[in-house]
Amino acid sequence: MASAREQIRALVVSGDTFDKPAKEVRELQLEAAREAFHSHRERIPLLRTRAEETGVHEITGPEDLVPMLFSHTSYKSYPVSLIAGGRWDRLLRWYSTVSVVEADDVDVDGVRDIDEWTERITAAGHRPYITSGTSGKVSFLNCDASDLKFLHDILEHLTCWPDPLPPKPTRRGYLLAPASGPMRSIDGFRWHAEVFARPGETQLLTEDTLRVSELMSSALLRRRMAEGTATPQEISAFETASEAREEELGAAVTRIVDDIVAHRDEPLLIAGMNNQQFTVIQALRARGIPDGGLHPDTLVLSGGGNKGRALPDDYQQQFAAFYQGVRRVRSYGMTELQGSCPACEKGKYHVPPWVIPLVLDRKGETLLNAEQGVVEGRFAFLDVSLEGRWGGLITGDRVRLDFSSCDCGRSGPVILPDIQRYGDLGGDDKITCAATLDSYVRGMIHG
């Protein structure tokens, strides 16, 4: 008989992902949580240490998961000095404390930079996805081959849920992203093009590969510039490089916009992060394309939030207006989560069955979940589908989660759309367990 985790994964391809009764899903989720905890505790040192320290030996209910959750900072708890000093063996040792990767399975001899280090892990059969690293440090989130297959199954069977698109290559594609790189969004855009775009008819923003080293160094320099510690020479070089990059990207956007205008009456695939999407929308409007002026079978993928307030406050409303009448993926998610929480007809985000939602107090200490009704607090979850890392995480998001049935007629729980980051609400955004988890990690990599 298939395990509970396998049964939950199978719901994606069965066509009834969000249609099972809530009580039946909760029972299956609890058994899957037990399986995931038992499996990952033996393979992930940080989880094993946390379990020993807190005395959790078995998952009997959602309350047992709370002390087992990692902070969203856990996956970037490595010392930057390891990268600056080229201590790739030590960095690998850190990675092996927060994932199922065994240090002995990865050859780091001769590694020259963080990009080669990432490539060596990939060569060993894993996929280390990174986050954007706006703070100067990226998170490294490990996936294995089964995780990648599951992600592909999700996009193939759930894109545009609740009215999923048939997986047919009928569109002309535009990917507003690099050709490759260890970001889930880049892989996801490419996979969507493979499934939904006509062969040979997909254009990229750039043929370059996203380099982790450049992403991190740029973010660190921007932070030093904000702090006033960057040298005039560093600032001048940064500005020169930024101007050249903007000129290249401007030419690429013009090329893509010209092609969209020429093919606006055909079904299109337009995929990109929100900043790039907004730039393209402005350019298309300037070329006379009205709101709602694209083919109705056009598929639009976007995401990325608005960190740093680079976009106007009403950018989501502008997206909705311009892409009126097309097939647009609407969901709430993050790199740490397999897939996302898709929006139903009522605009509420349905939590997929492989995710156990947990609402905590602001400090991330106390479980606030209810049997029915709306609960507000810090969003946390256990993603039982993950094999490459432990799927228990406390996020930086304040949410309102409704545990009742949705207005659309489906069972809950659902996340209401007024989501905010605690960091944008003022005051400290500190999670109680974060310092403890970081101290565990420091002891493991230096012990």
Coordinates of C-alpha atoms in Angstrom, one line a residue:
M1 CA 0.0 0.0 0.0
A2 CA 1.3 3.5 -0.8
S3 CA 2.5 5.6 2.0
A4 CA 0.4 8.7 3.1
R5 CA 3.0 11.0 1.5
E6 CA 2.7 9.1 -1.8
Q7 CA -1.1 9.2 -1.6
I8 CA -1.0 13.0 -1.1
R9 CA 1.4 13.4 -4.1
A10 CA -0.8 11.3 -6.2
L11 CA -3.7 13.7 -5.7
V12 CA -2.1 16.1 -8.2
V13 CA -2.4 13.8 -11.2
S14 CA -5.7 12.3 -10.1
G15 CA -7.6 15.5 -10.8
D16 CA -9.2 15.9 -7.3
T17 CA -6.4 17.8 -5.6
F18 CA -8.8 20.2 -3.8
D19 CA -12.0 18.2 -3.7
K20 CA -11.5 15.7 -0.8
P21 CA -13.3 16.4 2.5
A22 CA -11.2 18.4 5.0
K23 CA -11.5 15.7 7.7
E24 CA -10.2 13.1 5.3
V25 CA -7.3 15.3 4.2
R26 CA -6.3 16.2 7.8
E27 CA -6.1 12.5 8.8
L28 CA -3.9 11.7 5.7
Q29 CA -1.8 14.8 6.5
L30 CA -1.1 13.7 10.0
E31 CA 0.1 10.3 8.9
A32 CA 2.2 12.0 6.2
A33 CA 3.7 14.3 8.9
R34 CA 4.7 11.3 11.0
E35 CA 6.3 9.7 8.0
A36 CA 8.2 12.9 7.0
F37 CA 9.4 13.5 10.5
H38 CA 10.7 9.9 10.9
S39 CA 12.4 10.0 7.6
H40 CA 14.0 13.4 7.8
R41 CA 15.0 13.2 11.5
E42 CA 17.4 10.4 10.6
R43 CA 18.9 12.3 7.6
I44 CA 19.0 16.0 8.6
P45 CA 21.2 16.8 11.6
L46 CA 19.5 20.1 12.4
L47 CA 16.1 18.5 12.7
R48 CA 17.6 15.6 14.7
T49 CA 19.3 18.0 17.1
R50 CA 16.1 20.1 17.4
A51 CA 14.0 17.0 18.2
E52 CA 16.5 15.9 20.9
E53 CA 16.6 19.3 22.5
T54 CA 12.8 19.7 22.6
G55 CA 11.9 16.1 23.4
V56 CA 9.7 15.5 20.4
H57 CA 9.8 11.9 19.4
E58 CA 6.7 11.5 17.4
I59 CA 4.1 13.8 15.6
T60 CA 0.7 13.2 17.3
G61 CA -0.9 16.5 16.2
P62 CA -0.1 20.0 14.7
E63 CA 1.1 21.2 18.1
D64 CA 4.1 18.7 17.9
L65 CA 5.2 20.4 14.7
V66 CA 5.7 23.9 16.1
P67 CA 9.0 23.2 17.9
M68 CA 10.2 21.3 14.8
L69 CA 9.8 24.2 12.5
F70 CA 12.8 25.9 11.0
S71 CA 13.0 29.7 10.7
H72 CA 12.9 31.2 7.2
T73 CA 16.4 32.4 8.0
S74 CA 17.7 28.8 8.7
Y75 CA 18.5 28.2 5.0
K76 CA 20.8 31.2 5.0
S77 CA 22.4 30.7 8.4
Y78 CA 25.9 30.1 6.9
P79 CA 28.7 32.6 7.7
V80 CA 29.4 34.8 4.7
S81 CA 33.1 34.4 5.6
L82 CA 33.0 30.8 4.3
I83 CA 32.2 32.1 0.8
A84 CA 34.6 35.1 1.0
G85 CA 37.3 32.8 2.2
G86 CA 36.6 30.0 -0.3
R87 CA 35.9 27.5 2.5
W88 CA 33.8 25.3 0.3
D89 CA 34.2 22.2 2.4
R90 CA 32.8 24.1 5.4
L91 CA 30.0 25.5 3.4
L92 CA 29.1 22.0 2.3
R93 CA 29.2 20.9 5.9
W94 CA 26.7 23.6 6.7
Y95 CA 24.5 22.5 3.7
S96 CA 24.6 18.9 5.0
T97 CA 23.2 20.0 8.4
V98 CA 20.0 21.5 6.8
S99 CA 19.3 19.1 4.0
V100 CA 19.6 15.4 3.1
V101 CA 22.8 16.0 1.1
E102 CA 25.8 13.9 2.4
A103 CA 29.0 15.9 2.4
D104 CA 31.0 12.8 1.3
D105 CA 28.8 12.6 -1.9
V106 CA 29.9 16.1 -3.2
D107 CA 33.3 16.8 -4.6
V108 CA 34.4 20.3 -3.9
D109 CA 38.0 20.0 -4.9
G110 CA 39.1 22.9 -7.1
V111 CA 35.9 24.9 -6.6
R112 CA 36.6 28.6 -7.5
D113 CA 33.4 30.4 -6.5
I114 CA 29.9 29.9 -5.2
D115 CA 28.5 29.2 -8.6
E116 CA 30.8 26.2 -9.0
W117 CA 30.0 25.0 -5.5
T118 CA 26.3 25.1 -6.5
E119 CA 27.0 23.2 -9.7
R120 CA 28.9 20.5 -7.8
I121 CA 25.8 19.9 -5.6
T122 CA 23.7 19.7 -8.7
A123 CA 26.1 17.2 -10.3
A124 CA 25.6 15.0 -7.2
G125 CA 21.9 14.6 -8.0
H126 CA 20.4 17.5 -6.1
R127 CA 19.0 21.0 -7.0
P128 CA 19.9 23.8 -4.6
Y129 CA 17.4 26.5 -5.3
I130 CA 18.3 30.0 -4.1
T131 CA 16.2 33.0 -3.1
S132 CA 16.7 36.5 -4.3
G133 CA 19.2 37.5 -1.6
T134 CA 18.1 41.2 -1.3
S135 CA 19.9 41.2 2.1
G136 CA 23.2 40.1 0.6
K137 CA 22.6 36.4 1.6
V138 CA 20.7 33.9 -0.4
S139 CA 18.9 30.9 1.0
F140 CA 19.9 27.5 -0.3
L141 CA 16.9 25.2 -0.5
N142 CA 17.7 21.6 -1.4
C143 CA 15.5 19.6 -3.7
D144 CA 16.1 16.0 -5.0
A145 CA 14.9 14.5 -8.2
S146 CA 11.5 13.4 -6.9
D147 CA 10.9 17.0 -5.7
L148 CA 11.6 18.3 -9.2
K149 CA 9.3 15.8 -10.7
F150 CA 6.5 16.7 -8.3
L151 CA 6.9 20.4 -9.1
H152 CA 6.6 19.6 -12.8
D153 CA 3.5 17.5 -12.1
I154 CA 2.0 20.4 -10.3
L155 CA 2.5 22.8 -13.2
E156 CA 1.3 20.3 -15.8
H157 CA -2.0 19.5 -13.9
L158 CA -2.8 22.6 -11.9
T159 CA -1.8 25.6 -13.9
C160 CA -4.7 28.1 -13.8
W161 CA -6.7 26.0 -11.3
P162 CA -9.7 25.9 -10.7
D163 CA -10.0 25.6 -14.5
P164 CA -6.6 24.0 -15.3
L165 CA -5.2 24.4 -18.8
P166 CA -4.7 21.3 -20.9
P167 CA -0.9 20.6 -21.2
K168 CA -0.7 21.4 -24.9
P169 CA 2.0 23.5 -26.7
T170 CA -0.2 26.0 -28.4
R171 CA 1.3 29.4 -27.5
R172 CA 4.2 31.7 -28.5
G173 CA 6.4 32.1 -25.5
Y174 CA 8.2 35.0 -23.8
L175 CA 10.3 34.3 -20.7
L176 CA 11.4 37.5 -19.0
A177 CA 14.3 35.7 -17.2
P178 CA 17.8 34.4 -17.8
A179 CA 18.3 31.2 -19.8
S180 CA 19.2 29.2 -16.7
G181 CA 20.2 29.4 -13.0
P182 CA 19.5 27.8 -9.6
M183 CA 16.2 29.7 -9.0
R184 CA 12.9 27.8 -8.9
S185 CA 11.2 30.6 -10.9
I186 CA 13.7 30.2 -13.8
D187 CA 13.1 26.4 -13.9
G188 CA 9.3 26.9 -13.5
F189 CA 9.1 29.4 -16.4
R190 CA 11.2 27.1 -18.6
W191 CA 9.0 24.1 -17.7
H192 CA 5.9 26.0 -18.5
A193 CA 7.3 26.9 -21.9
E194 CA 8.1 23.2 -22.6
V195 CA 4.5 22.3 -21.7
F196 CA 2.4 25.2 -23.0
A197 CA 4.5 26.9 -25.8
R198 CA 5.1 25.8 -29.3
P199 CA 8.5 24.2 -29.9
G200 CA 11.1 26.8 -31.1
E201 CA 8.8 29.8 -30.4
T202 CA 10.0 30.9 -27.0
Q203 CA 12.1 34.1 -26.6
L204 CA 14.3 34.8 -23.5
L205 CA 15.1 38.1 -21.9
T206 CA 18.7 37.0 -22.0
E207 CA 20.7 33.9 -22.9
D208 CA 22.9 34.4 -19.9
T209 CA 23.0 32.1 -16.8
L210 CA 22.1 33.7 -13.5
R211 CA 25.2 33.8 -11.4
V212 CA 24.8 33.5 -7.6
S213 CA 28.1 35.3 -7.0
E214 CA 27.0 38.4 -8.9
L215 CA 23.6 38.4 -7.2
M216 CA 25.2 38.2 -3.7
S217 CA 28.0 40.7 -4.4
S218 CA 25.5 43.3 -5.9
A219 CA 23.2 42.9 -2.9
L220 CA 26.0 43.3 -0.4
L221 CA 27.3 46.4 -2.2
R222 CA 23.9 48.0 -2.3
R223 CA 23.6 47.4 1.4
R224 CA 27.0 49.0 2.0
M225 CA 26.0 51.9 -0.2
A226 CA 22.9 52.4 2.0
E227 CA 25.0 52.2 5.1
G228 CA 27.5 54.7 3.7
T229 CA 30.5 52.3 3.9
A230 CA 31.1 51.7 0.1
T231 CA 34.1 53.5 -1.4
P232 CA 33.7 56.0 -4.2
Q233 CA 35.5 53.6 -6.6
E234 CA 33.1 50.8 -5.7
I235 CA 30.1 53.0 -6.2
S236 CA 31.4 54.3 -9.6
A237 CA 32.1 50.8 -10.9
F238 CA 28.7 49.6 -9.7
E239 CA 26.9 52.5 -11.4
T240 CA 28.8 51.9 -14.6
A241 CA 27.9 48.2 -14.6
S242 CA 24.3 48.9 -13.7
E243 CA 23.9 51.4 -16.6
A244 CA 25.4 48.8 -19.1
R245 CA 23.1 46.1 -17.7
E246 CA 20.0 48.4 -17.9
E247 CA 20.9 49.3 -21.5
E248 CA 21.1 45.6 -22.4
L249 CA 17.9 44.7 -20.7
G250 CA 16.2 47.7 -22.3
A251 CA 17.1 46.5 -25.7
A252 CA 15.9 43.0 -24.8
V253 CA 12.6 44.3 -23.5
T254 CA 12.1 46.3 -26.7
R255 CA 12.8 43.2 -28.8
I256 CA 10.2 41.2 -26.8
V257 CA 7.6 44.0 -26.9
D258 CA 8.0 44.3 -30.6
D259 CA 7.3 40.6 -31.0
I260 CA 4.4 40.6 -28.7
V261 CA 2.8 43.5 -30.6
A262 CA 3.3 41.6 -33.9
H263 CA 1.7 38.4 -32.4
R264 CA -0.9 40.0 -30.1
D265 CA -3.7 38.2 -31.8
E266 CA -2.2 34.8 -31.1
P267 CA -2.2 32.8 -27.8
L268 CA 0.9 33.8 -25.9
L269 CA 2.8 32.7 -22.8
I270 CA 4.3 35.7 -20.9
A271 CA 6.3 34.6 -17.8
G272 CA 8.4 36.8 -15.6
M273 CA 8.9 38.3 -12.1
N274 CA 6.8 41.3 -11.3
N275 CA 9.4 43.9 -12.0
Q276 CA 10.0 42.7 -15.5
Q277 CA 6.2 42.1 -16.1
F278 CA 5.5 45.7 -15.1
T279 CA 8.2 47.0 -17.4
V280 CA 6.7 45.1 -20.3
I281 CA 3.1 46.2 -19.5
Q282 CA 4.2 49.9 -19.5
A283 CA 6.0 49.4 -22.9
L284 CA 3.0 47.6 -24.4
R285 CA 0.6 50.4 -23.3
A286 CA 3.0 52.9 -24.8
R287 CA 2.7 51.0 -28.1
G288 CA -1.1 51.3 -28.0
I289 CA -2.0 47.9 -26.7
P290 CA -5.1 48.5 -24.5
D291 CA -6.0 46.8 -21.3
G292 CA -7.6 43.5 -22.1
G293 CA -6.0 43.6 -25.6
L294 CA -4.3 40.2 -25.7
H295 CA -5.7 36.9 -27.0
P296 CA -7.9 35.3 -24.3
D297 CA -5.9 32.0 -24.4
T298 CA -2.7 33.9 -23.4
L299 CA -1.1 32.5 -20.2
V300 CA 0.5 34.9 -17.8
L301 CA 2.9 33.9 -15.0
S302 CA 4.2 36.4 -12.5
G303 CA 5.4 36.7 -8.9
G304 CA 8.0 37.9 -6.6
G305 CA 6.3 40.4 -4.3
N306 CA 7.5 44.0 -4.0
K307 CA 10.6 43.9 -1.8
G308 CA 12.3 47.3 -1.6
R309 CA 9.1 49.0 -3.0
A310 CA 10.4 49.0 -6.6
L311 CA 6.9 48.9 -7.9
P312 CA 3.9 51.3 -7.4
D313 CA 1.5 50.3 -4.6
D314 CA -1.2 49.6 -7.2
Y315 CA 0.9 47.3 -9.4
Q316 CA -1.3 44.3 -8.7
Q317 CA -4.4 46.3 -9.8
Q318 CA -2.5 47.4 -13.0
F319 CA -1.6 43.8 -13.7
A320 CA -5.2 42.7 -13.4
A321 CA -6.4 45.5 -15.6
F322 CA -3.9 45.0 -18.4
Y323 CA -4.2 41.2 -18.4
Q324 CA -8.0 41.3 -18.2
G325 CA -9.6 38.4 -20.0
V326 CA -6.5 36.2 -20.3
R327 CA -5.5 33.0 -18.4
R328 CA -3.5 34.3 -15.5
V329 CA -2.0 32.2 -12.7
R330 CA -3.1 33.7 -9.3
S331 CA -1.6 32.2 -6.3
Y332 CA 0.3 32.7 -3.0
G333 CA 3.6 31.0 -2.6
M334 CA 7.3 31.2 -2.0
T335 CA 10.4 29.3 -3.0
E336 CA 10.3 27.3 0.2
L337 CA 6.9 25.8 -0.7
Q338 CA 6.4 23.1 -3.4
G339 CA 4.0 24.7 -5.9
S340 CA 1.8 27.4 -4.3
C341 CA -1.7 28.1 -2.9
P342 CA -3.9 28.8 -6.0
A343 CA -6.8 31.3 -5.9
C344 CA -10.3 30.0 -6.4
E345 CA -13.1 31.9 -8.1
K346 CA -13.7 33.9 -5.0
G347 CA -10.0 35.1 -4.9
K348 CA -9.1 33.1 -1.8
Y349 CA -5.9 31.0 -1.7
H350 CA -6.5 27.3 -1.2
V351 CA -3.8 25.5 0.8
P352 CA -2.9 22.3 -1.2
P353 CA -3.2 18.9 0.6
W354 CA 0.6 18.4 0.8
V355 CA 0.9 21.5 3.0
I356 CA -0.2 21.5 6.6
P357 CA -0.9 25.2 7.4
L358 CA 0.0 26.5 10.9
V359 CA -0.8 29.9 12.2
L360 CA 1.5 31.1 15.0
D361 CA 1.8 34.1 17.2
R362 CA 4.1 36.9 16.0
K363 CA 7.1 35.3 17.9
G364 CA 6.5 32.0 16.3
E365 CA 6.0 30.2 19.6
T366 CA 2.3 29.4 20.0
L367 CA -0.1 27.6 17.7
L368 CA -3.3 29.5 17.0
N369 CA -5.0 27.0 14.6
A370 CA -8.8 26.5 15.1
E371 CA -11.4 24.0 13.9
Q372 CA -13.5 26.7 12.3
G373 CA -13.3 30.4 11.5
V374 CA -10.6 32.9 10.7
V375 CA -7.3 33.1 12.6
E376 CA -4.7 35.8 12.2
G377 CA -1.0 35.4 12.8
R378 CA 2.4 34.3 11.4
F379 CA 2.2 31.8 8.6
A380 CA 4.0 28.5 9.1
F381 CA 3.6 25.1 7.4
L382 CA 4.9 21.6 7.0
D383 CA 5.2 20.6 3.3
V384 CA 5.0 16.8 3.5
S385 CA 5.9 16.3 -0.1
L386 CA 9.6 17.4 0.2
E387 CA 12.3 14.8 0.1
G388 CA 15.4 16.9 -0.3
R389 CA 14.9 18.9 3.0
W390 CA 12.6 19.2 6.0
G391 CA 9.5 21.0 4.9
G392 CA 8.6 22.6 8.2
L393 CA 9.1 26.4 8.1
I394 CA 8.1 29.6 9.9
T395 CA 7.7 32.5 7.4
G396 CA 7.9 36.2 7.7
D397 CA 4.2 36.7 6.5
R398 CA 1.2 37.8 8.5
V399 CA -1.9 36.0 7.2
R400 CA -5.5 35.5 8.0
L401 CA -6.4 31.8 7.5
D402 CA -10.0 30.6 7.3
F403 CA -10.4 27.0 8.5
S404 CA -14.1 27.0 7.4
S405 CA -15.5 26.0 4.0
C406 CA -14.8 28.5 1.3
D407 CA -17.5 30.6 -0.4
C408 CA -16.6 28.7 -3.6
G409 CA -18.1 25.5 -2.1
R410 CA -14.8 23.7 -1.5
S411 CA -13.4 22.7 1.9
G412 CA -10.9 24.9 3.7
P413 CA -8.5 25.9 4.8
V414 CA -7.9 29.0 2.7
I415 CA -5.6 32.0 3.1
L416 CA -7.4 35.4 2.7
P417 CA -5.7 37.8 0.2
D418 CA -4.7 40.6 2.5
I419 CA -1.2 39.2 3.2
Q420 CA 1.5 41.4 4.6
R421 CA 5.2 40.9 5.6
Y422 CA 5.9 41.5 9.3
G423 CA 9.0 43.4 8.2
D424 CA 6.7 46.0 6.5
L425 CA 4.4 46.5 9.6
G426 CA 7.0 48.1 11.8
G427 CA 8.7 46.8 14.9
D428 CA 10.9 43.7 15.2
D429 CA 10.4 40.8 12.9
K430 CA 12.1 38.3 15.1
I431 CA 11.2 34.6 15.5
T432 CA 12.1 33.2 18.8
C433 CA 13.6 29.9 17.5
A434 CA 15.8 31.6 14.9
A435 CA 18.7 32.4 17.3
T436 CA 18.6 28.9 18.8
L437 CA 18.6 27.2 15.3
D438 CA 21.5 29.4 14.2
S439 CA 23.5 28.5 17.3
Y440 CA 22.9 24.8 16.5
V441 CA 24.2 25.3 13.0
R442 CA 27.3 27.2 14.2
G443 CA 28.1 24.4 16.6
M444 CA 27.7 21.7 13.9
I445 CA 29.9 23.4 11.2
H446 CA 32.6 24.5 13.6
G447 CA 32.4 21.5 16.0

